[in-house]
Short mmCIF file of C-alpha atoms in Angstrom, two decimals:
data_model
loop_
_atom_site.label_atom_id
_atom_site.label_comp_id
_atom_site.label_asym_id
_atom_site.label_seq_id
_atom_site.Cartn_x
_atom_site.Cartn_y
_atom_site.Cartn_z
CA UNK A 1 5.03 -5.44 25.89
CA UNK A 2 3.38 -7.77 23.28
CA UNK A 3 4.92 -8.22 19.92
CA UNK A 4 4.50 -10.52 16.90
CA UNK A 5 7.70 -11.55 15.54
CA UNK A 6 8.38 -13.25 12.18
CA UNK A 7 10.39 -16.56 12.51
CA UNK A 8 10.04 -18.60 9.56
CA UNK A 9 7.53 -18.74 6.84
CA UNK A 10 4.40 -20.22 8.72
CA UNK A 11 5.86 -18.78 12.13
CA UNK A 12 4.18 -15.75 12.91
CA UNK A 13 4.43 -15.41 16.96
CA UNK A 14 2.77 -12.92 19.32
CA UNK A 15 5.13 -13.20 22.08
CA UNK A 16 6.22 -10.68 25.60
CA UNK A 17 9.67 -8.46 24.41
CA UNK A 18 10.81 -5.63 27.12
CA UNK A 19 10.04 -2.02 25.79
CA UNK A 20 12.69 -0.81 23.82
CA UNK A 21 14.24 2.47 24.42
CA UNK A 22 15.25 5.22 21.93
CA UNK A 23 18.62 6.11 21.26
CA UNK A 24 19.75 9.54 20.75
CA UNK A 25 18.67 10.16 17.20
CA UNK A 26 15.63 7.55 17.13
CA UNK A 27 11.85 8.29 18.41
CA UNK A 28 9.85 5.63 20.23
CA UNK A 29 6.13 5.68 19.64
CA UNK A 30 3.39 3.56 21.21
CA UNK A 31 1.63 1.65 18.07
CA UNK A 32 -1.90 2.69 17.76
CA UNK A 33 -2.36 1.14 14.44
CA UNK A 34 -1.24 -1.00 11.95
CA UNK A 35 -2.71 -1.92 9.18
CA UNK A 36 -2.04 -5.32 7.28
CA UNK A 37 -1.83 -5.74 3.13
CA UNK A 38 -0.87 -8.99 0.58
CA UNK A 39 2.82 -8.12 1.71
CA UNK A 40 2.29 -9.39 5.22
CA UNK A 41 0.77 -12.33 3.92
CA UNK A 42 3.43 -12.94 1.61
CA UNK A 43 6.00 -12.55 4.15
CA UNK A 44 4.48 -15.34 6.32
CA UNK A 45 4.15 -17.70 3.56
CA UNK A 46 7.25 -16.95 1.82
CA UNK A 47 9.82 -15.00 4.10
CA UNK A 48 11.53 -12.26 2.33
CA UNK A 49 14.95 -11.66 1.31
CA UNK A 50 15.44 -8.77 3.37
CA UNK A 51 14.34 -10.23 6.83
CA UNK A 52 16.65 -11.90 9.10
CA UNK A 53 14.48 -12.73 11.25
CA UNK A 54 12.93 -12.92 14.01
CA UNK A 55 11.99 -9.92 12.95
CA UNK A 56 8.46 -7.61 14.33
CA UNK A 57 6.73 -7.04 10.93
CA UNK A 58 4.55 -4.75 10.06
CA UNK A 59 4.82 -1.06 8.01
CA UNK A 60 1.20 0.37 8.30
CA UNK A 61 2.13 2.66 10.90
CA UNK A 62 0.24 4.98 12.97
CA UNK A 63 0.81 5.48 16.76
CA UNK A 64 1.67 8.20 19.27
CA UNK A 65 4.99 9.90 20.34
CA UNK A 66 5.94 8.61 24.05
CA UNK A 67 9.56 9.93 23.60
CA UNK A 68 12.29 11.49 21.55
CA UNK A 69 16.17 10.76 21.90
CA UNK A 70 18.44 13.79 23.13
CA UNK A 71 19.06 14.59 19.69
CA UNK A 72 15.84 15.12 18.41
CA UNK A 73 14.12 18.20 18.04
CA UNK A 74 10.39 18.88 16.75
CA UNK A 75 8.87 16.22 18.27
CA UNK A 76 7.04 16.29 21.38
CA UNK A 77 5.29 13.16 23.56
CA UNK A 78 1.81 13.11 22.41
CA UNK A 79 2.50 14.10 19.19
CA UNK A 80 0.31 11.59 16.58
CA UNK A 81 2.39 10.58 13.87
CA UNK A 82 2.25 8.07 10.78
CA UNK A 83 5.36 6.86 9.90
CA UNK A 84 6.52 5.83 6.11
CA UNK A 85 7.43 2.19 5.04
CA UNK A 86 10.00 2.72 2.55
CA UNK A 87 13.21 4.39 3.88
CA UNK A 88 15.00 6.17 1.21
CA UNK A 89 18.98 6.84 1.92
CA UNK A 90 18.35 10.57 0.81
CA UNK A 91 21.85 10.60 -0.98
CA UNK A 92 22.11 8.63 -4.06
CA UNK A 93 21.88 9.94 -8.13
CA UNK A 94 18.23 8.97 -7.83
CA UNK A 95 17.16 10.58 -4.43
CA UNK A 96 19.20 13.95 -5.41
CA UNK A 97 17.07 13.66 -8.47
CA UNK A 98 13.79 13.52 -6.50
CA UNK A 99 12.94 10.21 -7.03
CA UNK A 100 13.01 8.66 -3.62
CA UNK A 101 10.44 5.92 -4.48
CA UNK A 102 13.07 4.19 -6.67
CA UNK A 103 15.86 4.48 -4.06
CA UNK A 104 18.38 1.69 -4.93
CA UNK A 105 19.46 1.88 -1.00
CA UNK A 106 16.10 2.01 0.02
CA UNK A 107 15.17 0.29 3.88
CA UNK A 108 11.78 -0.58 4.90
CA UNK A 109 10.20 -0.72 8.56
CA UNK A 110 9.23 -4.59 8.85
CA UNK A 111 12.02 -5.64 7.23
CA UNK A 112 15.42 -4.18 8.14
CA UNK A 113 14.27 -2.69 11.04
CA UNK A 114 11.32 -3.83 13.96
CA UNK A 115 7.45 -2.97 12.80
CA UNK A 116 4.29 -2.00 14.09
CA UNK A 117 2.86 -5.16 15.58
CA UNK A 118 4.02 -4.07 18.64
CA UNK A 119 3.06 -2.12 21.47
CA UNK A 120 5.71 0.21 21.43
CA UNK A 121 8.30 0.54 18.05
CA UNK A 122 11.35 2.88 17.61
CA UNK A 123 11.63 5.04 14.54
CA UNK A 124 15.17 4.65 13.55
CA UNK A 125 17.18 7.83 12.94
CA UNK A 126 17.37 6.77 9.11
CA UNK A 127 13.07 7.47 8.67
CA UNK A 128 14.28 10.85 10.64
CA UNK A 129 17.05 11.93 8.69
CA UNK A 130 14.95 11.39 5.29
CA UNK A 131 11.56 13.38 7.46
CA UNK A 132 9.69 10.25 6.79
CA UNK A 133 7.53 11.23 9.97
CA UNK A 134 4.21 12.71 9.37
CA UNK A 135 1.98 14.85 11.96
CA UNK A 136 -1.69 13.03 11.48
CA UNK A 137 -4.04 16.01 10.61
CA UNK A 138 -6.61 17.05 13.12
CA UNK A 139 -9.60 15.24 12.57
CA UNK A 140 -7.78 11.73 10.70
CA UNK A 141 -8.12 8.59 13.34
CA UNK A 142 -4.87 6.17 13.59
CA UNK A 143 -6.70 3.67 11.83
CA UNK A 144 -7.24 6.18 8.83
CA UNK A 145 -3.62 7.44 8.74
CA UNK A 146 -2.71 3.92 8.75
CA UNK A 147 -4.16 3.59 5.21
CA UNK A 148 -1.79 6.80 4.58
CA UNK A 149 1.33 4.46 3.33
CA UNK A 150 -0.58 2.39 1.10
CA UNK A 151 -2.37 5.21 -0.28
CA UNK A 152 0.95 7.37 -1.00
CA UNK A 153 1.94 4.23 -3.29
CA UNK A 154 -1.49 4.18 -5.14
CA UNK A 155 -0.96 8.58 -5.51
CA UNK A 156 2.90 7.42 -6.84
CA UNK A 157 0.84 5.45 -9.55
CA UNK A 158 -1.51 7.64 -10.72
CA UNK A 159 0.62 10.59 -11.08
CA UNK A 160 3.45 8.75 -12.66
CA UNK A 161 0.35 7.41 -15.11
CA UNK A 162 -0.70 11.11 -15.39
CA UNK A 163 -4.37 10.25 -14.32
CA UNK A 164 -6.17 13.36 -14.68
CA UNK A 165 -9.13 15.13 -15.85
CA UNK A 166 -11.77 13.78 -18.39
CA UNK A 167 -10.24 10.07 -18.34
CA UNK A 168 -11.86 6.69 -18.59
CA UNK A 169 -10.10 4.53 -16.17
CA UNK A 170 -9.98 0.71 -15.62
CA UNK A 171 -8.63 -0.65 -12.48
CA UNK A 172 -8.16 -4.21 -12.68
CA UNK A 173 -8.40 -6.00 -8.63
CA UNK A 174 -10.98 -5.17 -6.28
CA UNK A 175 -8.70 -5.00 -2.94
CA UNK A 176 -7.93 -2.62 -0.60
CA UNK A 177 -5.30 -1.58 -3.23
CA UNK A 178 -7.88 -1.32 -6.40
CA UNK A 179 -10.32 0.34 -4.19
CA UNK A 180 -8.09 2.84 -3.06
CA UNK A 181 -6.98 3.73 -7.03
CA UNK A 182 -10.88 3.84 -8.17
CA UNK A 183 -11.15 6.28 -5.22
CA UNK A 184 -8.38 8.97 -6.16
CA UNK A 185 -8.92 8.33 -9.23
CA UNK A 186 -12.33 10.03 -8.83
CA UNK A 187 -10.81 12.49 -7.07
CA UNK A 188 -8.22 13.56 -9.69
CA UNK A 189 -11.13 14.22 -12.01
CA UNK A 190 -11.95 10.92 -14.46
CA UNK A 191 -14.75 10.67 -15.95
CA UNK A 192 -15.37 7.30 -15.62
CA UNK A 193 -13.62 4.43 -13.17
CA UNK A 194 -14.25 0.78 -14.22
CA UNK A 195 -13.37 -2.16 -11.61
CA UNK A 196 -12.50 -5.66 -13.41
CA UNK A 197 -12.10 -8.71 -10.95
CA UNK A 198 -12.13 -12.34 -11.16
CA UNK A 199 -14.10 -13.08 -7.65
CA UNK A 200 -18.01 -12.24 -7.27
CA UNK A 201 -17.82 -11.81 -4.11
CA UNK A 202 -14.73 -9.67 -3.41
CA UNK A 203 -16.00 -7.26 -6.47
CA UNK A 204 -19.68 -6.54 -4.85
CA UNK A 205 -18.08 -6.25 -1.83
CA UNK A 206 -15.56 -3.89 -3.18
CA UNK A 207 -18.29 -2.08 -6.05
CA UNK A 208 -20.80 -1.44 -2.29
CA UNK A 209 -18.09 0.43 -1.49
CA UNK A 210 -16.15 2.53 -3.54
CA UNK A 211 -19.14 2.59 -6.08
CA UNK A 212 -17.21 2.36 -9.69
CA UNK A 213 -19.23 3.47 -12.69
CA UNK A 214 -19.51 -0.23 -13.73
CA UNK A 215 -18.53 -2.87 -11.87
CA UNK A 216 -16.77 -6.23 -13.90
CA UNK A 217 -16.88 -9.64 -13.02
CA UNK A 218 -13.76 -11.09 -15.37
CA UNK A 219 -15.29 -15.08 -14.46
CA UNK A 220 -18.39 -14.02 -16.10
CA UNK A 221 -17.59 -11.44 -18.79
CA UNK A 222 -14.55 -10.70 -20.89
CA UNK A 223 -13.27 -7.64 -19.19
CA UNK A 224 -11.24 -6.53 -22.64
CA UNK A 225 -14.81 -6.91 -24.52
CA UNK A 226 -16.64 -5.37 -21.81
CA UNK A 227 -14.04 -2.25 -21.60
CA UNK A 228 -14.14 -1.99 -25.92
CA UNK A 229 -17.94 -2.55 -25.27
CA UNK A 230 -18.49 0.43 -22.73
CA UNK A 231 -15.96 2.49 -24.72
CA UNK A 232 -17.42 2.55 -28.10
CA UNK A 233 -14.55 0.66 -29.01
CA UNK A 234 -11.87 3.25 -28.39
CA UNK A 235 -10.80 1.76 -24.86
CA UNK A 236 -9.58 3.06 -21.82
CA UNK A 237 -7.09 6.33 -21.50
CA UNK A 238 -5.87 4.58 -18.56
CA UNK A 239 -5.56 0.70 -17.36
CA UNK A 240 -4.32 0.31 -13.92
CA UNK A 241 -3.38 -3.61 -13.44
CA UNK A 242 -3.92 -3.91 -9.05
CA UNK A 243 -3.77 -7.52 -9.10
CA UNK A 244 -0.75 -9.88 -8.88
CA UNK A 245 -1.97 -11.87 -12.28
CA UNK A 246 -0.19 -12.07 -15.71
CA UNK A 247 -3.14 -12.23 -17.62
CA UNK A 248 -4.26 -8.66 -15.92
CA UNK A 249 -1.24 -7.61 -17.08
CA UNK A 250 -1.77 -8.87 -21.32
CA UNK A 251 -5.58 -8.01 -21.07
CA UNK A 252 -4.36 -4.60 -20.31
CA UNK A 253 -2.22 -3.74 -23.41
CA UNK A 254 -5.77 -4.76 -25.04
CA UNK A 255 -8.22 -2.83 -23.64
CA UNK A 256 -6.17 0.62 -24.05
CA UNK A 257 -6.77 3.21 -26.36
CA UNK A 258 -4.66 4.54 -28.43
CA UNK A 259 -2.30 7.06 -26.97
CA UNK A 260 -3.41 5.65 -23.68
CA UNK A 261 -1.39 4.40 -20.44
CA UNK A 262 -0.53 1.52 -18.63
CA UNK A 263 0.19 1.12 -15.03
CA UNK A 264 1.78 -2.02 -13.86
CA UNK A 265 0.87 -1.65 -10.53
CA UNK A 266 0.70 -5.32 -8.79
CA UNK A 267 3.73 -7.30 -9.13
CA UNK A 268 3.98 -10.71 -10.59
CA UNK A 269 5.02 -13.83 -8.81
CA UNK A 270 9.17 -14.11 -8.83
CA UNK A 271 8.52 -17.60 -10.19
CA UNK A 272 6.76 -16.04 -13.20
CA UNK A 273 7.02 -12.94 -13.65
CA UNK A 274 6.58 -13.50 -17.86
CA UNK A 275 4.34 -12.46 -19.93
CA UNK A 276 2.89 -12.49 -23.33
CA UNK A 277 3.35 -8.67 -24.56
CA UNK A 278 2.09 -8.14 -28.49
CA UNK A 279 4.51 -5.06 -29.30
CA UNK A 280 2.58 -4.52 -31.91
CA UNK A 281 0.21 -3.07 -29.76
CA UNK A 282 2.33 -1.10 -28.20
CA UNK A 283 3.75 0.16 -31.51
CA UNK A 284 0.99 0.83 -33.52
CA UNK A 285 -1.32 2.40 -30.36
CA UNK A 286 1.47 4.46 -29.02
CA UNK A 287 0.83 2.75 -25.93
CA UNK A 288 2.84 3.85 -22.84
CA UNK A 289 3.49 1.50 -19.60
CA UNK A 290 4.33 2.55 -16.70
CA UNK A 291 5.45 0.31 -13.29
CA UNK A 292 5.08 1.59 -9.98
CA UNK A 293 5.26 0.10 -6.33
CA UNK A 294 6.73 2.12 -3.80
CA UNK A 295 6.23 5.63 -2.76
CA UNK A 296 8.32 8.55 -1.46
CA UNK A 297 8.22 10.58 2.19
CA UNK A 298 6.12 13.33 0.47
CA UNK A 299 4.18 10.77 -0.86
CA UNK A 300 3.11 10.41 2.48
CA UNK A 301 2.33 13.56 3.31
CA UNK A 302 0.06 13.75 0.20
CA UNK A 303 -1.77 10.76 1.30
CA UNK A 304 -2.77 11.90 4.66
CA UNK A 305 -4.16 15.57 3.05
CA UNK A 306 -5.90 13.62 0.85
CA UNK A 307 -7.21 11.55 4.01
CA UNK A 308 -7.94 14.56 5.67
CA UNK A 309 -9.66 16.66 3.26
CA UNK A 310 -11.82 14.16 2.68
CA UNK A 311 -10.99 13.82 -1.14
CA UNK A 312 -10.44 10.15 -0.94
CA UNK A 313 -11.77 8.05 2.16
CA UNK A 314 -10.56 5.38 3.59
CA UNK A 315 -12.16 4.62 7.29
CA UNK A 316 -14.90 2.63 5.28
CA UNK A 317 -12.51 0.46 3.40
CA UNK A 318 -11.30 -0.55 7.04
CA UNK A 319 -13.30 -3.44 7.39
CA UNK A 320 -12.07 -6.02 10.25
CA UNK A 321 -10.36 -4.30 13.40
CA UNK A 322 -8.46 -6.44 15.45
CA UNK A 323 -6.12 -6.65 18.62
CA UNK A 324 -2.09 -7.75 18.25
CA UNK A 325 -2.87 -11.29 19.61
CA UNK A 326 -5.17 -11.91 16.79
CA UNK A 327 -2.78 -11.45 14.14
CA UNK A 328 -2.85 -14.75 12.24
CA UNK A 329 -6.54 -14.39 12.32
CA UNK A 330 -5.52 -11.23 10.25
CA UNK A 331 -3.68 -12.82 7.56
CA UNK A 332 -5.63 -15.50 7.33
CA UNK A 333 -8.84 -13.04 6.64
CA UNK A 334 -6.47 -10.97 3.90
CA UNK A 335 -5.69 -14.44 2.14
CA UNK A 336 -9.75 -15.13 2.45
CA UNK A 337 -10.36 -12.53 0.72
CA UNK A 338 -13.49 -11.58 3.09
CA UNK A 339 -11.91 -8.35 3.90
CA UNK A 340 -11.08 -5.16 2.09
CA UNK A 341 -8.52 -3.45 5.29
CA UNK A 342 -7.57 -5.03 8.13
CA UNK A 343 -6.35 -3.32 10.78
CA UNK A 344 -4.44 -4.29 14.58
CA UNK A 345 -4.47 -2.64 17.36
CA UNK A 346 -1.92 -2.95 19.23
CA UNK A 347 -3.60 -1.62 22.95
CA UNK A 348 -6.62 -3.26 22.06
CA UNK A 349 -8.14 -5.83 24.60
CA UNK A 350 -8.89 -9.33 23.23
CA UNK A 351 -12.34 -8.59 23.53
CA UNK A 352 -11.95 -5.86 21.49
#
């Protein structure tokens, strides 16, 4: 079979592997799709701590059951799963707690163990033991459930932010990420979603899509002005910070209104990960901030209902679909920008 292994930053390689085969507590699916996000490309310019590699990379997982070890039960060949990123140990103070998402022992598919650009992948018996495989609703594509994992981190978010009913929300970075949290969002019942980003382009792009009540371009227009503008003043009840910027991050504590929330959602650069925070804002506006990142197994299964009910779409926001051997043509397009979701096939021709 065809994989693409991890080697060194810059080193991505599509290369022939033999077909691995399950052991007695793992699964082995064949890799319909998986989907690509900022993390990939971050791994092949950077590495990442937790890869030894070579490593298969990859944690956007959607493929099909081809066989179960001898002791699995509930899972049959043919069976179309997605399969969770984040592998919480199920055990510790904060996973007895319910708060898998913050695992301190947490694993991840792509990193500790082999991902989805491959043709085939084993689910290790630690994604079993923690039922961090999901049954793709009747009706939901692979490339849709795909988006599920991504999706379940955006849902951690918002209902760690409390998004809800009647509220005027700003998400600031138009990727596949922002788009996703304008979408549910909507569905959780705001009243108004506001996109902020720096790059024309990638924002009408993104605004064509996911169609935000206003749309802002911060190169052109002061996004905390234009917020206080559009909001008589007050500000937002809730500013959701999708972009991996500081100054998203200090614009935010601006552009909130009093009593409102902040979700420090995109991560900052480990080389700068400061910023300016006027406490006094936080202090006198009651302001609360919230981070999030991750997301749980249920998490998961919330994301692919809300697939599946059609409450928050995705197959539109899946813009570029691509075989395994194209793979660097796949980062490169997420670092372009030119693409909201990228997708690989794995049993895709070239031609595809």
């Amino acid at each position: 079979m065809k994989v693409a292994r991890f080697y060194a930053p810059g080193d991505l390689r599509v290369e022939e592997a033999d077909e691995p085969n399950p052991g007695p507590d793992e699964i082995k699916i064949r890799v319909h799709n998986t989907s690509t996000c900022g993390t990939d490309l971050k791994i092949f310019k950077h590495g990442h701590h937790h890869i030894d590699p070579p490593r298969v990379i990859g944690h956007e997982i959607a493929g099909e059951v081809v066989e179960t070890g001898a002791n699995v039960s509930g899972w049959n060949s043919g069976d179309r799963v997605q399969v969770i990123a984040a592998i919480p140990c199920g055990e510790c103070k904060q996973c007895r707690k319910g708060l898998q998402q913050v695992c301190p022992n947490q694993l991840s598919m792509g990193y500790h163990f082999d991902g989805g650009f491959a043709e085939y992948m084993i689910v290790p018996k630690q994604v079993l033991k923690v039922d961090g495989v999901n049954r793709i609703p009747d009706g939901v594509s692979y490339a849709e459930a795909s988006v599920a994992e991504p999706l379940a981190c955006v849902l951690n978010g918002q209902s760690f932010a409390q998004v809800g009913q009647g509220d005027v929300v700003v998400v600031v970075g138009a990727g596949p990420i922002g788009c996703l949290h304008v979408r549910l969002a909507r569905a959780k019942g705001a009243a108004a979603v506001y996109l902020v980003e720096l790059n024309r382009g990638r924002l009408d792009m993104a605004a064509e899509l996911v169609k935000p009540d206003v749309a802002i371009c911060g190169a052109e227009v002061d996004p905390v002005e234009k917020v206080l503008e559009l909001t008589g003043g007050d500000g937002a009840d809730v500013v959701i910070t999708a972009a991996a910027a500081g100054k998203a991050q200090e614009d935010a504590l601006k552009m909130t209104a009093r009593r409102g929330r902040i979700s420090f959602f995109g991560g900052l650069p480990k080389d700068n990960p400061i910023i300016a925070c006027d406490s006094n804002l936080v202090h006198y506006r009651e302001l609360t901030i919230y981070g999030a990142n991750g997301s749980s197994p249920d998490h998961n299964r919330q994301a692919l209902e809300l697939i599946s009910s059609g409450r928050v779409p995705v197959d539109d926001l899946i813009t570029h679909h691509l075989p395994l051997s194209e793979v660097r043509r796949a980062i490169d397009i997420v670092s372009s920008g030119e693409a909201i979701k990228v997708t690989i096939e794995p049993g895709a021709s070239d031609a595809a």
